[in-house]
GROMACS .gro file of C-alpha atoms in nm:
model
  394
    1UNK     CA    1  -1.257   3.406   4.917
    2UNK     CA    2  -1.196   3.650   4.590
    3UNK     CA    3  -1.322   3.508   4.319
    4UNK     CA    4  -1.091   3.403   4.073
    5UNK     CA    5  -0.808   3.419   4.328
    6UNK     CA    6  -0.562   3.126   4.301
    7UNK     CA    7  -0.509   2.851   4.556
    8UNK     CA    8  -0.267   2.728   4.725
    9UNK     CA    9  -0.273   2.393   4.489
   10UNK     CA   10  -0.301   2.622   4.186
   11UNK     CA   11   0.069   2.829   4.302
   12UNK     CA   12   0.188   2.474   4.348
   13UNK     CA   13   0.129   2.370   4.042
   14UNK     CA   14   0.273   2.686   3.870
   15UNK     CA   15   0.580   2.605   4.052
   16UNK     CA   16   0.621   2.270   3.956
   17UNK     CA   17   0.559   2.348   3.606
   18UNK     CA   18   0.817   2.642   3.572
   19UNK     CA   19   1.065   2.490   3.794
   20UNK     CA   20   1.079   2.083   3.657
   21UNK     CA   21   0.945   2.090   3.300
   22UNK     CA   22   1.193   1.891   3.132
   23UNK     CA   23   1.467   1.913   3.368
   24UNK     CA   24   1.650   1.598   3.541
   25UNK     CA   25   1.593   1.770   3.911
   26UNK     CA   26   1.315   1.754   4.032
   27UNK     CA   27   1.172   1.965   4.347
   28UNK     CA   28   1.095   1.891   4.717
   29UNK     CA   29   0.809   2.011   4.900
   30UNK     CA   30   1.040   2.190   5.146
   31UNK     CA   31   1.170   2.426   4.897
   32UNK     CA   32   0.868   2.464   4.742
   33UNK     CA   33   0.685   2.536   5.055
   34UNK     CA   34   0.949   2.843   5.147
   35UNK     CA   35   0.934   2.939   4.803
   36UNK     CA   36   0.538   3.011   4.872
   37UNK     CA   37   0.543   3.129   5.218
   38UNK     CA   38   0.333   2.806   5.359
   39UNK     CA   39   0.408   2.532   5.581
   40UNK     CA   40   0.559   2.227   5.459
   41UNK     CA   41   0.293   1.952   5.560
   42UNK     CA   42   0.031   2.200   5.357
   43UNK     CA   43   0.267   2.160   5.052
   44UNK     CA   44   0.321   1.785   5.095
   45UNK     CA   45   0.001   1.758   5.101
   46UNK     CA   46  -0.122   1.889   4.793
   47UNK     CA   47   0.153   1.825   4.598
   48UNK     CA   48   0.024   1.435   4.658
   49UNK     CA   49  -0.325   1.541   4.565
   50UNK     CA   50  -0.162   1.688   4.219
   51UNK     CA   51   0.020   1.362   4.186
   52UNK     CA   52  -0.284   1.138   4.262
   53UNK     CA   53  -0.446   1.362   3.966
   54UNK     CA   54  -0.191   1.290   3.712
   55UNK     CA   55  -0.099   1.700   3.679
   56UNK     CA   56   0.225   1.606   3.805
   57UNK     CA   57   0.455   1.322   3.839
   58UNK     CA   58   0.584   1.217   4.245
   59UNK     CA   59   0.936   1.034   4.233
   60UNK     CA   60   0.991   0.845   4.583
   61UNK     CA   61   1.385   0.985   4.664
   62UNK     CA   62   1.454   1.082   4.979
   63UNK     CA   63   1.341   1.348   4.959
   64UNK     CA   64   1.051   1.277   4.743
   65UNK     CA   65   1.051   1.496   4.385
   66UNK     CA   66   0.758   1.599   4.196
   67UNK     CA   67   0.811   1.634   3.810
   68UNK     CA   68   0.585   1.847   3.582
   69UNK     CA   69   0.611   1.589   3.305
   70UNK     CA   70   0.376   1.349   3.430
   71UNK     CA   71   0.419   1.086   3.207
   72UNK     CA   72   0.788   1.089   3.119
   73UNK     CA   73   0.876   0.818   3.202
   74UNK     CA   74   0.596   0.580   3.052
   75UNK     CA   75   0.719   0.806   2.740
   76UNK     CA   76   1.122   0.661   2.790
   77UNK     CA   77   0.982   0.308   2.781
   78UNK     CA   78   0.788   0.370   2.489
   79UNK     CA   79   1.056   0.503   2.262
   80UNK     CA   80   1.071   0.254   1.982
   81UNK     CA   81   1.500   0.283   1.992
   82UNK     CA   82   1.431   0.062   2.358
   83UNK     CA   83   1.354  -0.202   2.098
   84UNK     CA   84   1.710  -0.188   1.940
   85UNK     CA   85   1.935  -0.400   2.052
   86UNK     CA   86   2.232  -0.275   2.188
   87UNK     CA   87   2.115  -0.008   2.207
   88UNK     CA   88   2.199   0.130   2.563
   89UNK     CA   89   2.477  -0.054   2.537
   90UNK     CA   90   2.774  -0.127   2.225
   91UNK     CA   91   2.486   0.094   2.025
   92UNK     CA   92   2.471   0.368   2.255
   93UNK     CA   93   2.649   0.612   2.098
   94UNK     CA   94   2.508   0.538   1.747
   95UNK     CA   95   2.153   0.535   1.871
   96UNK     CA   96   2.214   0.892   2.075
   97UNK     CA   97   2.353   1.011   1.725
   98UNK     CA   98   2.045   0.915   1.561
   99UNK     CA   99   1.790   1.080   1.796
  100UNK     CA  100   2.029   1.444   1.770
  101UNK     CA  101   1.970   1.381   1.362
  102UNK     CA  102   1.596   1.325   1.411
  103UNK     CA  103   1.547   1.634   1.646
  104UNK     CA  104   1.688   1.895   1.452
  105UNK     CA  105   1.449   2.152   1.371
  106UNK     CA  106   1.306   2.168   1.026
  107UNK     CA  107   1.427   1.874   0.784
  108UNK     CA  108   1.608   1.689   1.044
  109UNK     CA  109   1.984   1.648   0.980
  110UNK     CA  110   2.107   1.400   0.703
  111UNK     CA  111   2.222   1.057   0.811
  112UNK     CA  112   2.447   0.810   0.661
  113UNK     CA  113   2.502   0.464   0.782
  114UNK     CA  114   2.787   0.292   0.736
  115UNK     CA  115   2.856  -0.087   0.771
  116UNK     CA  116   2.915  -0.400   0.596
  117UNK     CA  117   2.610  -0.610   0.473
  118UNK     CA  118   2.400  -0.746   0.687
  119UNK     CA  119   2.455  -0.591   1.050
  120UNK     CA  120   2.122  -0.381   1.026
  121UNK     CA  121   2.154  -0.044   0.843
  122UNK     CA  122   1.810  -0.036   0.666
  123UNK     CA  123   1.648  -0.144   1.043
  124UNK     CA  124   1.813   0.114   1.183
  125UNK     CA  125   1.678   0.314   0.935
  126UNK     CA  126   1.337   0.203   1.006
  127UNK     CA  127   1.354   0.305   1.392
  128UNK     CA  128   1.452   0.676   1.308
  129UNK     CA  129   1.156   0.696   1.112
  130UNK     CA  130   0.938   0.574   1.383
  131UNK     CA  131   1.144   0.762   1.666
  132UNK     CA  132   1.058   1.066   1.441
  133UNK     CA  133   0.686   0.991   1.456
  134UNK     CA  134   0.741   0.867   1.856
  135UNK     CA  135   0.857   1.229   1.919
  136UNK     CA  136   0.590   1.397   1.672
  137UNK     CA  137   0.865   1.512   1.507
  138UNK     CA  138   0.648   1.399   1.143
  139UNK     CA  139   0.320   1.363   1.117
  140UNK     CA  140   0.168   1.019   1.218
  141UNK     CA  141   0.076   0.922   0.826
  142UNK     CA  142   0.446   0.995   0.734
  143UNK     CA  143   0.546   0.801   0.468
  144UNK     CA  144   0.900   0.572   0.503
  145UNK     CA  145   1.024   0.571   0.074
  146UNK     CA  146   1.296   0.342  -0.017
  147UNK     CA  147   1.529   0.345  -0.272
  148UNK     CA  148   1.780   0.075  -0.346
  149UNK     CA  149   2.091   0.253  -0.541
  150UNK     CA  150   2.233  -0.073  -0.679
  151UNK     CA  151   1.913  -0.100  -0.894
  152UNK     CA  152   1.998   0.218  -1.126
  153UNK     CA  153   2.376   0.303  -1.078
  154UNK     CA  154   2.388   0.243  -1.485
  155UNK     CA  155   2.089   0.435  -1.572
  156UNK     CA  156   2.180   0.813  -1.454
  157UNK     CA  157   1.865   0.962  -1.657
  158UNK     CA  158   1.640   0.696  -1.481
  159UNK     CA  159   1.705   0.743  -1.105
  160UNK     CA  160   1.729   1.139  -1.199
  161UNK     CA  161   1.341   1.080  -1.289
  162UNK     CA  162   1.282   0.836  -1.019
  163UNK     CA  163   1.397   1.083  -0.815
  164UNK     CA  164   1.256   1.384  -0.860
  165UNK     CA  165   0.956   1.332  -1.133
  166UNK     CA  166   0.926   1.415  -1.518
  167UNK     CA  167   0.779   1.654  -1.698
  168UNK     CA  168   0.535   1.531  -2.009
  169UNK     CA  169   0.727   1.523  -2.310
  170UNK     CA  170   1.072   1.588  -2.082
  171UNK     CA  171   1.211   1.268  -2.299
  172UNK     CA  172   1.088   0.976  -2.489
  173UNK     CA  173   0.859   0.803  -2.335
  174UNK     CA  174   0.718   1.024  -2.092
  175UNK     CA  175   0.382   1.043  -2.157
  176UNK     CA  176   0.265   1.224  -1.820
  177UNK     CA  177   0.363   1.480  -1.581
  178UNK     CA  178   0.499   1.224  -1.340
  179UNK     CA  179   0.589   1.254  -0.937
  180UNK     CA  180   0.900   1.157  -0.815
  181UNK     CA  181   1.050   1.025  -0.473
  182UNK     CA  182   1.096   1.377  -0.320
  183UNK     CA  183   0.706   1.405  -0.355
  184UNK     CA  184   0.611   1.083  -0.255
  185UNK     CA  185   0.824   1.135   0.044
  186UNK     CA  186   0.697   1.504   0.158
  187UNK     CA  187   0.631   1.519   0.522
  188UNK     CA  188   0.836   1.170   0.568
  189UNK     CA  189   1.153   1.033   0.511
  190UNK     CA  190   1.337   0.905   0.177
  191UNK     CA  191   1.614   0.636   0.261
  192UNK     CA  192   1.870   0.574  -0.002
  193UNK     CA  193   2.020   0.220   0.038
  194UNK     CA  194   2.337   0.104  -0.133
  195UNK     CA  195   2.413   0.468  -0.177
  196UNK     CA  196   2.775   0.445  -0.322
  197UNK     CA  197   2.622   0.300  -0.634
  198UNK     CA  198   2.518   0.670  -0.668
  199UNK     CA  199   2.756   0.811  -0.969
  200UNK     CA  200   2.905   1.167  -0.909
  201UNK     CA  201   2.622   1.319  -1.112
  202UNK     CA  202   2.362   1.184  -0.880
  203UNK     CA  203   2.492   1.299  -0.593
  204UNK     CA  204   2.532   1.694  -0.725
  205UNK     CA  205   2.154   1.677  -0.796
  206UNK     CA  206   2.097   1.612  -0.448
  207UNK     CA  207   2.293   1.964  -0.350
  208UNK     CA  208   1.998   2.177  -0.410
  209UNK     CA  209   1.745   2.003  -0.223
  210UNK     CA  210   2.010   1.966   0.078
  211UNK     CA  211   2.118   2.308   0.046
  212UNK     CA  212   1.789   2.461  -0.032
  213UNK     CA  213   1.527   2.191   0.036
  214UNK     CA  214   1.362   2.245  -0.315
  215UNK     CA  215   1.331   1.996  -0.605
  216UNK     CA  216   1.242   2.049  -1.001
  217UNK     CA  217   1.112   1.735  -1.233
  218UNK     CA  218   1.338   1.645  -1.479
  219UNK     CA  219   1.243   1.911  -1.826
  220UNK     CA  220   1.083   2.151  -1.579
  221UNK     CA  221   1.417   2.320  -1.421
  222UNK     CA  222   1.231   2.664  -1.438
  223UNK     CA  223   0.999   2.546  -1.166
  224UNK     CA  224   1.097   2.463  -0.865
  225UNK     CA  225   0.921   2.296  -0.579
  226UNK     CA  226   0.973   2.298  -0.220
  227UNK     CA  227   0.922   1.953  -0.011
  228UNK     CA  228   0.954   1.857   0.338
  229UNK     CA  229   1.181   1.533   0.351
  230UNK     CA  230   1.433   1.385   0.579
  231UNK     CA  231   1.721   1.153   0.417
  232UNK     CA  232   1.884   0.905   0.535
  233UNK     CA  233   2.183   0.726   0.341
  234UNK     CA  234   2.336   0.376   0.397
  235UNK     CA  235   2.665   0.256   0.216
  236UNK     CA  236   2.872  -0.064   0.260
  237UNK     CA  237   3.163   0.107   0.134
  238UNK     CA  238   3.427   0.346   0.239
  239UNK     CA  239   3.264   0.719   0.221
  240UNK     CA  240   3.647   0.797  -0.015
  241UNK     CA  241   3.467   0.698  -0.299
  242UNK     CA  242   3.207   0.974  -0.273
  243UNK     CA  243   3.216   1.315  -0.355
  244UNK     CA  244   3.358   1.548  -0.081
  245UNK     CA  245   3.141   1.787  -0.150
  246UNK     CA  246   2.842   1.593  -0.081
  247UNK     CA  247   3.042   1.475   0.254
  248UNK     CA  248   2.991   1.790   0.394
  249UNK     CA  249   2.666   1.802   0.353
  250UNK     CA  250   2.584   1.483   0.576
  251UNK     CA  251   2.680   1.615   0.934
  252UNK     CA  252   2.588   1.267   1.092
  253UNK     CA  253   2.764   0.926   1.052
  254UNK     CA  254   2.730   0.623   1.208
  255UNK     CA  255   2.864   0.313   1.183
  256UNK     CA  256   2.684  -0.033   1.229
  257UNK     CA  257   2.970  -0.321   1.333
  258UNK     CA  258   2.963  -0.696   1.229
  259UNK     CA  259   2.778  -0.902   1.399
  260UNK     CA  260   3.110  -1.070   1.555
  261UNK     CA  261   3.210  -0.774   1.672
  262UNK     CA  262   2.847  -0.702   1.920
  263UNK     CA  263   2.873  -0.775   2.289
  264UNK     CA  264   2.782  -1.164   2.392
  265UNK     CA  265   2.467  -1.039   2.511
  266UNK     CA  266   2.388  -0.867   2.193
  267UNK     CA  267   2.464  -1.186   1.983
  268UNK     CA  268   2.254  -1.383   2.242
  269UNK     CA  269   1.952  -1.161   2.211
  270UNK     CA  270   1.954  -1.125   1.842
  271UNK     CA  271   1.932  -1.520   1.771
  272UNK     CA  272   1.669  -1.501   2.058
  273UNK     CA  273   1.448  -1.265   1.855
  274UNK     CA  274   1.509  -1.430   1.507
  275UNK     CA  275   1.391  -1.721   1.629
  276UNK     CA  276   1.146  -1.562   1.828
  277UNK     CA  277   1.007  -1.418   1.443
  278UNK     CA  278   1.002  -1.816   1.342
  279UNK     CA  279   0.776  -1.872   1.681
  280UNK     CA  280   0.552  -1.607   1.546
  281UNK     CA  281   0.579  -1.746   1.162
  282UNK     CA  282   0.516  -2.117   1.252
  283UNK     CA  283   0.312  -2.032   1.506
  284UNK     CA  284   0.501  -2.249   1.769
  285UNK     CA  285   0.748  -2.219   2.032
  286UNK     CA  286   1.118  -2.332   1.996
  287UNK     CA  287   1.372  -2.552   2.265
  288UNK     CA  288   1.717  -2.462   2.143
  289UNK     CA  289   2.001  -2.692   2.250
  290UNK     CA  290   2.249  -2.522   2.370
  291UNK     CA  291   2.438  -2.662   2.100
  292UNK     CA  292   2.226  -2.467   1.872
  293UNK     CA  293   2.319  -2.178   2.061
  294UNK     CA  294   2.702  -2.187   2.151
  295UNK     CA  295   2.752  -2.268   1.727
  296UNK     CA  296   2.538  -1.961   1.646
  297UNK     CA  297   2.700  -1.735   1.879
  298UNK     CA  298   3.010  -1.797   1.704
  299UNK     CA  299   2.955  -1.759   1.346
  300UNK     CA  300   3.142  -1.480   1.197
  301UNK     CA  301   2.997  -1.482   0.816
  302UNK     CA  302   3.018  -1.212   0.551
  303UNK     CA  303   2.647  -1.148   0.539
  304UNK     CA  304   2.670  -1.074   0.949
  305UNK     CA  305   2.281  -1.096   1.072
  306UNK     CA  306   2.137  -1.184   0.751
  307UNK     CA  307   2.321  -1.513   0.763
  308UNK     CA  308   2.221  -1.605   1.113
  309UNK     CA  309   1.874  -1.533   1.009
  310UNK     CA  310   1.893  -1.794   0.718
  311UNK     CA  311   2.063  -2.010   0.942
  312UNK     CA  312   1.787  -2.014   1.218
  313UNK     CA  313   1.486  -2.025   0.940
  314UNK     CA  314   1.653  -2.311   0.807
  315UNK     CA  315   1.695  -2.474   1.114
  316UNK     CA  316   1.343  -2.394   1.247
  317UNK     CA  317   1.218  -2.552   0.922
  318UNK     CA  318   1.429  -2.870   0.948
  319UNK     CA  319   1.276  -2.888   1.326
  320UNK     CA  320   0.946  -2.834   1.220
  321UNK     CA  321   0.908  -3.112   0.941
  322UNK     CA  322   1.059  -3.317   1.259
  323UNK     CA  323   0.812  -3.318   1.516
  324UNK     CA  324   0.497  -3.039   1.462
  325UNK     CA  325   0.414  -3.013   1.797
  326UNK     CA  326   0.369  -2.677   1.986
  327UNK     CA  327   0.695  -2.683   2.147
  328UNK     CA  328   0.973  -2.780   1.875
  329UNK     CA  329   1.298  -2.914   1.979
  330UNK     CA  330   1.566  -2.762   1.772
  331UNK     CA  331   1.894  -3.007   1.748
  332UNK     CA  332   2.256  -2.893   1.637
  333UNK     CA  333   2.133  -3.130   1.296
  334UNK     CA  334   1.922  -2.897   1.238
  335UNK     CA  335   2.170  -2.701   1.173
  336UNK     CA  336   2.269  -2.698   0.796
  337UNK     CA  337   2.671  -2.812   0.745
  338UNK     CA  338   2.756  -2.473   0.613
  339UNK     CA  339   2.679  -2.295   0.950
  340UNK     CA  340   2.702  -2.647   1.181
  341UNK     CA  341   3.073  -2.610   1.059
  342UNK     CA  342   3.169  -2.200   1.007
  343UNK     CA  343   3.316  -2.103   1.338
  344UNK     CA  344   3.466  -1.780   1.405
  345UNK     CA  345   3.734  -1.657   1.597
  346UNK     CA  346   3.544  -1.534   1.905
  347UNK     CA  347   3.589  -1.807   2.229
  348UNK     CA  348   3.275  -1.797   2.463
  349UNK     CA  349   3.203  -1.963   2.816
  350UNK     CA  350   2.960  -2.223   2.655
  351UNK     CA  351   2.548  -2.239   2.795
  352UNK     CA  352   2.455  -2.579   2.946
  353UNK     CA  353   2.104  -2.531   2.890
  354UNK     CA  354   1.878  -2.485   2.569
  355UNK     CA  355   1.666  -2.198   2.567
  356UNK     CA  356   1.307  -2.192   2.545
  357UNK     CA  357   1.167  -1.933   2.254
  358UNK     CA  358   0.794  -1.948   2.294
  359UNK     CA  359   0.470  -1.691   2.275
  360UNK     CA  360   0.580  -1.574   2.574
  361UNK     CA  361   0.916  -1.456   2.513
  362UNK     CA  362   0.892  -1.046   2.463
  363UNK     CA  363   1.168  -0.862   2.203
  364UNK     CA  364   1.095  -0.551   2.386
  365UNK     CA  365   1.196  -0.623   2.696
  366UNK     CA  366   1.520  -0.809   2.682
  367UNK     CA  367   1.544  -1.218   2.600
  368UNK     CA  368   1.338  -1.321   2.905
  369UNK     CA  369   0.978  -1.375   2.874
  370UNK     CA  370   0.673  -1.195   3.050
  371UNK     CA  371   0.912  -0.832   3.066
  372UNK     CA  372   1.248  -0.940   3.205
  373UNK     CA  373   1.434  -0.683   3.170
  374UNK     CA  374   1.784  -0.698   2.884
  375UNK     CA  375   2.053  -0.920   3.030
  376UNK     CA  376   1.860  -1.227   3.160
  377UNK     CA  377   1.842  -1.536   2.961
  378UNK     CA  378   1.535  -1.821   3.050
  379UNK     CA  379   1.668  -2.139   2.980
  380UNK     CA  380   1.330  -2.380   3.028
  381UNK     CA  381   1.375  -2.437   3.432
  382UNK     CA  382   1.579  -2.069   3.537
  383UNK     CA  383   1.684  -1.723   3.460
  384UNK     CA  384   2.060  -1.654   3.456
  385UNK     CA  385   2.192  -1.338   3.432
  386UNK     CA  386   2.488  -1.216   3.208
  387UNK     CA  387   2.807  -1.137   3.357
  388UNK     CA  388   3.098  -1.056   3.073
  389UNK     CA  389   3.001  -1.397   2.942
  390UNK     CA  390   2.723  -1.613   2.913
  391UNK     CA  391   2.653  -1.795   3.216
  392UNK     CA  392   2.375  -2.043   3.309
  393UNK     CA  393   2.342  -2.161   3.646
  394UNK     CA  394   2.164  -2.418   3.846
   0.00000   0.00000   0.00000
């Protein structure tokens, strides 16, 4: 044979990779095999030895597909949005939003979150910054900077200098050449909670480093400095009170709704994974009577999952002082009278069983332990499965 002249396997390969890199068809043997000029058992056949070597990834259809991107779909189940919940389902569309803003070239595109307190803004703030690292979209040492709004809406000269640093000397008391958030957050992201609290002045200042992605310290406007940081924005209120000029410049909204308003299953898999956080925290697993459960589910409070999450550390804490054992039964008195007696409007098909919350039981997966997938709830002695409404059976 020529030296250096290509196999078969090699031309296989080739093919695979120009025809299925990133695309949602995969190929057959039988086309490839025409493609090539060789018979189709001689393509089969190699194309399984290139699968059993990881180069390429074999799907069993009929007929069997091979994939260049080997490991696609190990990457789908670790994207960290799978650990959102609702979020291939009543969170679809937000979460789809937030992956587009993330994977726009450069500085990402500006996102601002919109929802009333409590349903999860600055979490889902959190899982764009590690979706952006998932996809090596920022480096893995990125940093995550927060800034809470609220804490300097009367103090314009402040968050200016909190913001983007101070010069030495720039005004009284600045003694140093000091960084500000911009800097701190170069390479990362810079969330800015509570972000109508921003006056009209604030926002302006923000124009240039949106429009142009540069920055200047506060008594140093003749020097400007470019960084490399995505924003993301989160407001309670209605975006009318903003400037809308500085609407324009925020191409992606999305909006968080109350905890009320989230699918059954939702509602039943966030109170599994805030008490799953007690579990961790008390290092103990939890029975919850249905009781427990059916009264949570309906709770339609102002502070949306905040207040469930004070309600189930409180009533994790009354269990505990109970009975310390490593299986705590949690009782509807555990329940403090505020939330034992705040029911909302929504009317549920009740469980009949209480739910077991224990080391076992994996967030990731959906609210059944050892990987069951989203939609199945373990109740002690069975698995149900969801259907509209909660439904236990057996």
């Amino acid at each position: 044979m020529e030296r250096g002249k290509k196999t078969n396997k090699d031309r296989l390969f080739e093919q695979v990779e120009k025809r299925a890199r990133g695309e949602a068809q995969g190929v057959d043997a039988t086309h490839l095999a025409q493609s090539l000029g060789i018979p189709r058992n001689l393509a089969s056949s190699l194309l399984n030895e290139l699968a059993a070597e990881g180069k390429i990834r074999k799907k069993k259809t009929r007929p069997v597909l091979f994939y260049c991107d080997c490991r696609e779909e190990d990457q789908e189940e670790e994207d960290p949005f799978r650990e959102f919940i609702g979020f291939d389902k009543s969170l679809r569309e937000q979460v789809e939003k937030c992956r587009l803003a993330a994977n726009y070239p450069n500085r990402g595109m500006p996102v601002m979150i919109l929802g009333p307190s409590g349903v999860g803004k600055s979490l889902m703030a959190e899982y764009i910054f590690r979706y952006a690292k998932f996809k090596k979209l920022i480096p893995e040492d990125a940093p995550f900077v927060v800034l809470n709004c609220a804490d300097y809406a009367n103090n314009q000269e402040l968050l200016s200098s909190i913001l983007f640093g101070y010069k030495k000397g720039a005004f009284t008391g600045a003694a140093e050449t000091t960084e500000g958030l911009f800097q701190k957050a170069d390479k990362g992201y810079l969330f800015l909670d509570e972000f109508h609290r921003l006056p009209p002045e604030g926002q302006e200042k923000l124009f240039r480093y949106i429009d142009k992605g540069v920055v200047a310290k506060i008594g140093d406007s003749s020097s400007e400095s470019r960084v490399d940081v995505r924003l993301i924005f989160a407001t309670t209120e209605d975006i009318s009170s903003m400037l809308d000029t500085f609407i324009r410049r925020v191409p992606v909204m999305i909006e968080i709704p109350p905890f009320a308003e989230r699918t059954i299953e939702e509602r039943f898999q966030i109170i599994c994974r805030l008490f799953f956080q007690e579990a961790q925290t008390m290092g103990c697993g939890f029975l919850v009577s249905s009781n427990v459960v059916n009264q949570l589910l309906m709770l339609d409070l102002k502070g949306n999952i905040g207040s469930i999450k004070n309600a189930v550390k409180l009533s994790c804490a009354s269990a505990f002082c109970r009975e310390k054992a490593e299986q705590v039964r949690v009782k509807i008195r555990d329940l403090s009278d505020h939330y034992r007696f705040e029911r909302g409007k929504t009317q549920i098909q009740y469980i009949t069983e209480a739910v077991l919350i224990d080391k076992e039981w994996s967030p990731k997966k959906g609210s059944g332990p050892k990987g069951k997938r989203s939609g199945t709830i373990w109740t002690g002695r069975n698995f149900a499965v969801f259907s509209g409404v909660i439904k236990i059976t057996g």
